[in-house]
Tab-separated table of C-alpha atoms in Angstrom:
chain	number	residue	atom	x	y	z
A	187	LYS	CA	-3.111	-11.089	13.426
A	188	GLN	CA	-4.450	-10.486	9.929
A	189	GLU	CA	-2.740	-12.365	7.115
A	190	VAL	CA	-3.455	-11.835	3.430
A	191	THR	CA	-2.621	-14.392	0.766
A	192	GLN	CA	-2.762	-13.960	-2.987
A	193	ILE	CA	-2.911	-16.794	-5.461
A	194	PRO	CA	-1.387	-17.298	-7.937
A	195	ALA	CA	1.945	-15.560	-7.325
A	196	ALA	CA	2.434	-15.176	-11.060
A	197	LEU	CA	0.224	-15.580	-14.090
A	198	SER	CA	0.814	-15.363	-17.822
A	199	VAL	CA	-2.113	-15.232	-20.232
A	200	PRO	CA	-2.573	-14.405	-23.914
A	201	GLU	CA	-4.219	-11.148	-24.838
A	202	GLY	CA	-7.999	-11.240	-24.832
A	203	GLU	CA	-8.431	-13.787	-22.078
A	204	ASN	CA	-10.604	-13.184	-19.045
A	205	LEU	CA	-8.816	-13.889	-15.788
A	206	VAL	CA	-9.371	-14.046	-12.055
A	207	LEU	CA	-6.969	-13.087	-9.298
A	208	ASN	CA	-7.609	-14.383	-5.812
A	209	CYS	CA	-7.111	-12.838	-2.403
A	210	SER	CA	-7.861	-14.444	0.959
A	211	PHE	CA	-7.611	-13.022	4.458
A	212	THR	CA	-7.686	-14.734	7.831
A	213	ASP	CA	-9.676	-12.250	9.929
A	214	SER	CA	-13.101	-11.503	8.482
A	215	ALA	CA	-13.584	-8.425	10.708
A	216	ILE	CA	-12.465	-6.028	7.989
A	217	TYR	CA	-13.565	-2.494	7.249
A	218	ASN	CA	-12.814	-2.564	3.556
A	219	LEU	CA	-10.620	-4.152	0.906
A	220	GLN	CA	-8.610	-2.361	-1.733
A	221	TRP	CA	-7.086	-3.666	-4.964
A	222	PHE	CA	-4.008	-1.954	-6.363
A	223	ARG	CA	-1.761	-2.342	-9.351
A	224	GLN	CA	1.940	-1.642	-9.302
A	225	ASP	CA	4.044	-1.196	-12.394
A	226	PRO	CA	7.779	-1.947	-12.124
A	227	GLY	CA	9.588	0.803	-10.239
A	228	LYS	CA	6.383	2.753	-9.735
A	229	GLY	CA	4.012	3.442	-6.878
A	230	LEU	CA	0.667	1.823	-6.190
A	231	THR	CA	-2.397	2.783	-8.186
A	232	SER	CA	-5.709	2.187	-6.479
A	233	LEU	CA	-8.071	0.195	-8.683
A	234	LEU	CA	-11.112	-0.601	-6.592
A	235	LEU	CA	-12.269	-0.176	-3.018
A	236	ILE	CA	-14.932	-2.477	-1.593
A	237	GLN	CA	-16.552	-1.617	1.718
A	238	SER	CA	-17.304	-4.489	4.097
A	239	SER	CA	-21.033	-4.057	3.456
A	240	GLN	CA	-20.631	-4.397	-0.310
A	241	ARG	CA	-20.443	-7.513	-2.445
A	242	GLU	CA	-18.741	-6.123	-5.521
A	243	GLN	CA	-17.387	-3.079	-7.292
A	244	THR	CA	-16.856	-2.494	-10.991
A	245	SER	CA	-14.623	-0.145	-12.930
A	246	GLY	CA	-14.395	-0.606	-16.671
A	247	ARG	CA	-13.066	-4.086	-17.405
A	248	LEU	CA	-12.386	-4.726	-13.728
A	249	ASN	CA	-14.773	-6.316	-11.280
A	250	ALA	CA	-13.913	-7.062	-7.688
A	251	SER	CA	-16.044	-9.181	-5.405
A	252	LEU	CA	-15.952	-9.621	-1.662
A	253	ASP	CA	-17.168	-12.512	0.469
A	254	LYS	CA	-16.318	-11.287	3.925
A	255	SER	CA	-17.630	-14.305	5.813
A	256	SER	CA	-15.347	-16.667	3.933
A	257	GLY	CA	-12.435	-14.218	3.869
A	258	ARG	CA	-12.135	-14.010	0.103
A	259	SER	CA	-12.015	-11.473	-2.670
A	260	THR	CA	-11.517	-11.895	-6.386
A	261	LEU	CA	-10.445	-9.442	-9.053
A	262	TYR	CA	-11.858	-10.262	-12.461
A	263	ILE	CA	-10.203	-8.713	-15.498
A	264	ALA	CA	-12.146	-8.994	-18.728
A	265	ALA	CA	-10.577	-9.073	-22.182
A	266	SER	CA	-7.032	-8.695	-20.898
A	267	GLN	CA	-4.582	-6.423	-22.730
A	268	PRO	CA	-0.774	-6.177	-22.683
A	269	GLY	CA	-1.169	-2.880	-20.792
A	270	ASP	CA	-2.699	-4.843	-17.919
A	271	SER	CA	0.691	-6.418	-17.232
A	272	ALA	CA	1.649	-5.411	-13.693
A	273	THR	CA	1.656	-6.686	-10.139
A	274	TYR	CA	-1.770	-6.691	-8.529
A	275	LEU	CA	-1.984	-6.237	-4.788
A	276	CYS	CA	-4.830	-6.848	-2.420
A	277	ALA	CA	-4.960	-5.050	0.932
A	278	VAL	CA	-7.464	-5.168	3.773
A	279	LYS	CA	-8.244	-2.550	6.363
A	280	GLY	CA	-8.973	-3.987	9.802
A	281	GLY	CA	-12.020	-3.214	11.866
A	282	THR	CA	-10.213	-1.200	14.529
A	283	ALA	CA	-7.253	0.305	12.744
A	284	SER	CA	-6.728	2.351	9.620
A	285	LYS	CA	-3.663	0.490	8.455
A	286	LEU	CA	-3.741	-1.713	5.396
A	287	THR	CA	-2.464	-5.288	5.504
A	288	PHE	CA	-1.113	-6.322	2.125
A	289	GLY	CA	-0.784	-9.598	0.312
A	290	THR	CA	2.394	-10.461	-1.579
A	291	GLY	CA	0.758	-9.774	-4.921
A	292	THR	CA	0.118	-11.529	-8.212
A	293	ARG	CA	2.480	-10.696	-11.061
A	294	LEU	CA	0.447	-10.673	-14.268
A	295	GLN	CA	1.850	-10.809	-17.771
A	296	VAL	CA	-0.442	-10.479	-20.761
A	297	THR	CA	1.230	-11.605	-23.954
A	298	LEU	CA	0.451	-10.688	-27.546
B	252	GLU	CA	-5.106	17.756	-8.200
B	253	ALA	CA	-1.580	16.669	-7.310
B	254	GLY	CA	-1.134	13.193	-5.911
B	255	VAL	CA	1.041	12.057	-3.048
B	256	THR	CA	4.647	13.031	-3.660
B	257	GLN	CA	7.800	11.646	-2.083
B	258	PHE	CA	11.364	12.836	-2.041
B	259	PRO	CA	13.919	11.613	-2.857
B	260	SER	CA	12.963	8.916	-5.322
B	261	HIS	CA	16.153	7.029	-4.565
B	262	SER	CA	18.750	7.306	-1.812
B	263	VAL	CA	21.980	5.388	-1.412
B	264	ILE	CA	23.749	5.749	1.927
B	265	GLU	CA	26.345	3.911	3.924
B	266	LYS	CA	25.585	1.946	7.042
B	267	GLY	CA	25.607	4.240	10.057
B	268	GLN	CA	24.562	7.342	8.146
B	269	THR	CA	21.309	9.223	8.523
B	270	VAL	CA	18.622	9.602	5.883
B	271	THR	CA	15.451	11.650	5.909
B	272	LEU	CA	12.552	10.829	3.635
B	273	ARG	CA	9.819	13.300	2.902
B	274	CYS	CA	6.182	12.833	1.983
B	275	ASP	CA	3.681	15.433	0.834
B	276	PRO	CA	0.128	14.087	1.033
B	277	ILE	CA	-2.782	15.119	-1.119
B	278	SER	CA	-3.934	18.541	-0.029
B	279	GLY	CA	-6.655	18.349	2.589
B	280	HIS	CA	-5.963	14.749	3.585
B	281	ASP	CA	-5.711	14.505	7.351
B	282	ASN	CA	-4.545	10.885	7.344
B	283	LEU	CA	-0.971	10.099	6.393
B	284	TYR	CA	0.577	6.636	6.435
B	285	TRP	CA	4.056	5.236	6.028
B	286	TYR	CA	4.642	1.733	4.696
B	287	ARG	CA	7.697	-0.119	3.472
B	288	ARG	CA	8.602	-3.147	1.428
B	289	VAL	CA	11.878	-4.870	2.210
B	290	MET	CA	13.677	-7.764	0.495
B	291	GLY	CA	10.831	-8.649	-1.857
B	292	LYS	CA	8.389	-9.222	0.966
B	293	GLU	CA	4.920	-7.786	1.267
B	294	ILE	CA	4.339	-4.112	1.935
B	295	LYS	CA	4.080	-3.513	5.679
B	296	PHE	CA	2.582	-0.707	7.701
B	297	LEU	CA	4.871	1.545	9.736
B	298	LEU	CA	2.718	4.281	11.202
B	299	HIS	CA	-0.338	6.487	10.818
B	300	PHE	CA	-0.765	10.211	11.451
B	301	VAL	CA	-4.034	12.021	11.878
B	302	LYS	CA	-3.091	15.606	11.246
B	303	GLU	CA	0.017	16.102	13.378
B	304	SER	CA	-0.726	13.327	15.875
B	305	LYS	CA	0.586	9.770	15.726
B	306	GLN	CA	-2.507	7.608	15.722
B	307	ASP	CA	-0.780	4.250	15.379
B	308	GLU	CA	2.942	3.571	15.355
B	309	SER	CA	2.735	-0.144	15.976
B	310	GLY	CA	4.647	-0.968	12.795
B	311	MET	CA	7.769	1.061	13.527
B	312	PRO	CA	10.581	-1.508	13.700
B	313	ASN	CA	12.770	0.160	16.334
B	314	ASN	CA	13.850	3.496	17.773
B	315	ARG	CA	16.187	4.216	14.879
B	316	PHE	CA	13.104	5.349	12.989
B	317	LEU	CA	11.546	8.713	13.766
B	318	ALA	CA	8.533	10.112	11.968
B	319	GLU	CA	7.220	13.631	12.278
B	320	ARG	CA	4.394	15.635	10.809
B	321	THR	CA	4.756	19.119	12.176
B	322	GLY	CA	1.829	21.348	11.283
B	323	GLY	CA	-0.139	18.415	9.980
B	324	THR	CA	0.982	18.840	6.385
B	325	TYR	CA	4.057	17.050	5.051
B	326	SER	CA	5.787	14.287	6.964
B	327	THR	CA	9.376	13.162	7.339
B	328	LEU	CA	10.735	9.759	8.219
B	329	LYS	CA	14.276	9.753	9.554
B	330	VAL	CA	16.414	6.664	9.870
B	331	GLN	CA	19.374	7.157	12.204
B	332	PRO	CA	21.703	5.305	12.094
B	333	ALA	CA	20.788	3.297	9.009
B	334	GLU	CA	21.435	-0.445	8.947
B	335	LEU	CA	21.675	-2.803	5.978
B	336	GLU	CA	18.276	-4.341	6.736
B	337	ASP	CA	16.627	-0.941	6.325
B	338	SER	CA	17.071	-1.172	2.568
B	339	GLY	CA	13.790	-1.270	0.727
B	340	VAL	CA	11.083	0.919	-0.728
B	341	TYR	CA	9.310	3.322	1.593
B	342	PHE	CA	5.807	4.318	0.573
B	343	CYS	CA	3.672	7.123	1.845
B	344	ALA	CA	-0.103	7.199	1.504
B	345	SER	CA	-2.847	9.606	2.435
B	346	SER	CA	-6.603	9.526	2.784
B	347	GLN	CA	-9.435	11.813	3.685
B	348	ASP	CA	-10.795	12.000	7.192
B	349	ASP	CA	-12.810	8.876	7.885
B	350	ASP	CA	-15.521	10.504	9.940
B	351	GLY	CA	-17.327	7.194	10.200
B	352	LEU	CA	-16.929	6.474	6.491
B	353	SER	CA	-14.149	4.635	4.754
B	354	TYR	CA	-11.916	6.254	2.189
B	355	GLU	CA	-9.316	4.702	-0.031
B	356	GLN	CA	-5.646	5.315	0.525
B	357	TYR	CA	-3.640	6.983	-2.241
B	358	PHE	CA	-0.014	6.043	-2.501
B	359	GLY	CA	3.042	7.950	-3.565
B	360	PRO	CA	5.702	6.581	-5.916
B	361	GLY	CA	7.937	5.498	-3.051
B	362	THR	CA	11.517	6.177	-2.030
B	363	ARG	CA	13.975	3.396	-2.763
B	364	LEU	CA	16.522	3.318	0.066
B	365	THR	CA	19.736	1.381	-0.387
B	366	VAL	CA	22.055	1.017	2.592
B	367	THR	CA	25.543	-0.252	1.706
């Protein structure tokens, strides 16, 4: 059974800092991994999708890496801004099923 | 292009009543998923439709939950009778046909269900 863990559970950083969010999964037989952000009371916004054959994906100030063999992914946010404050969720898609298995998320607060 | 929409955004019902949630996926997306988050826990998968067929319903908690997708367009999720532990946020997501490739899932804003 796939389990996804995200560390840290919460993080507070001053504006302008670079930061890394971590995601680990127990079963390395994944199809892809998706990072989302969720604002309070809102739905999930897809940030990046990494296929199992890829090592990283970039979108603007975001960079996500994937090390499938070790069961890890990181989301790097450069030059953080207060607007980045949200909960960040990592989810993996298994090798034989389309469903996503989610982590519990990292709640990020970027302060002025 | 419109995203995934869900209705209602919030529903408050009493234990024992029935509630029906609706999801409209992105136009042209054959895959439709239901997920839910209860009691501050992680989001968990409920079921997956491919067009009008249930591809995977391994996450449905019990037979009080019934999902349909007649015609392969919008989907409904009915909870009958509702119990207190059904309270949570129900998310719907859709994606394009995989066809050997892997597409990202797009999520709706969720329906917050409160059972009192």
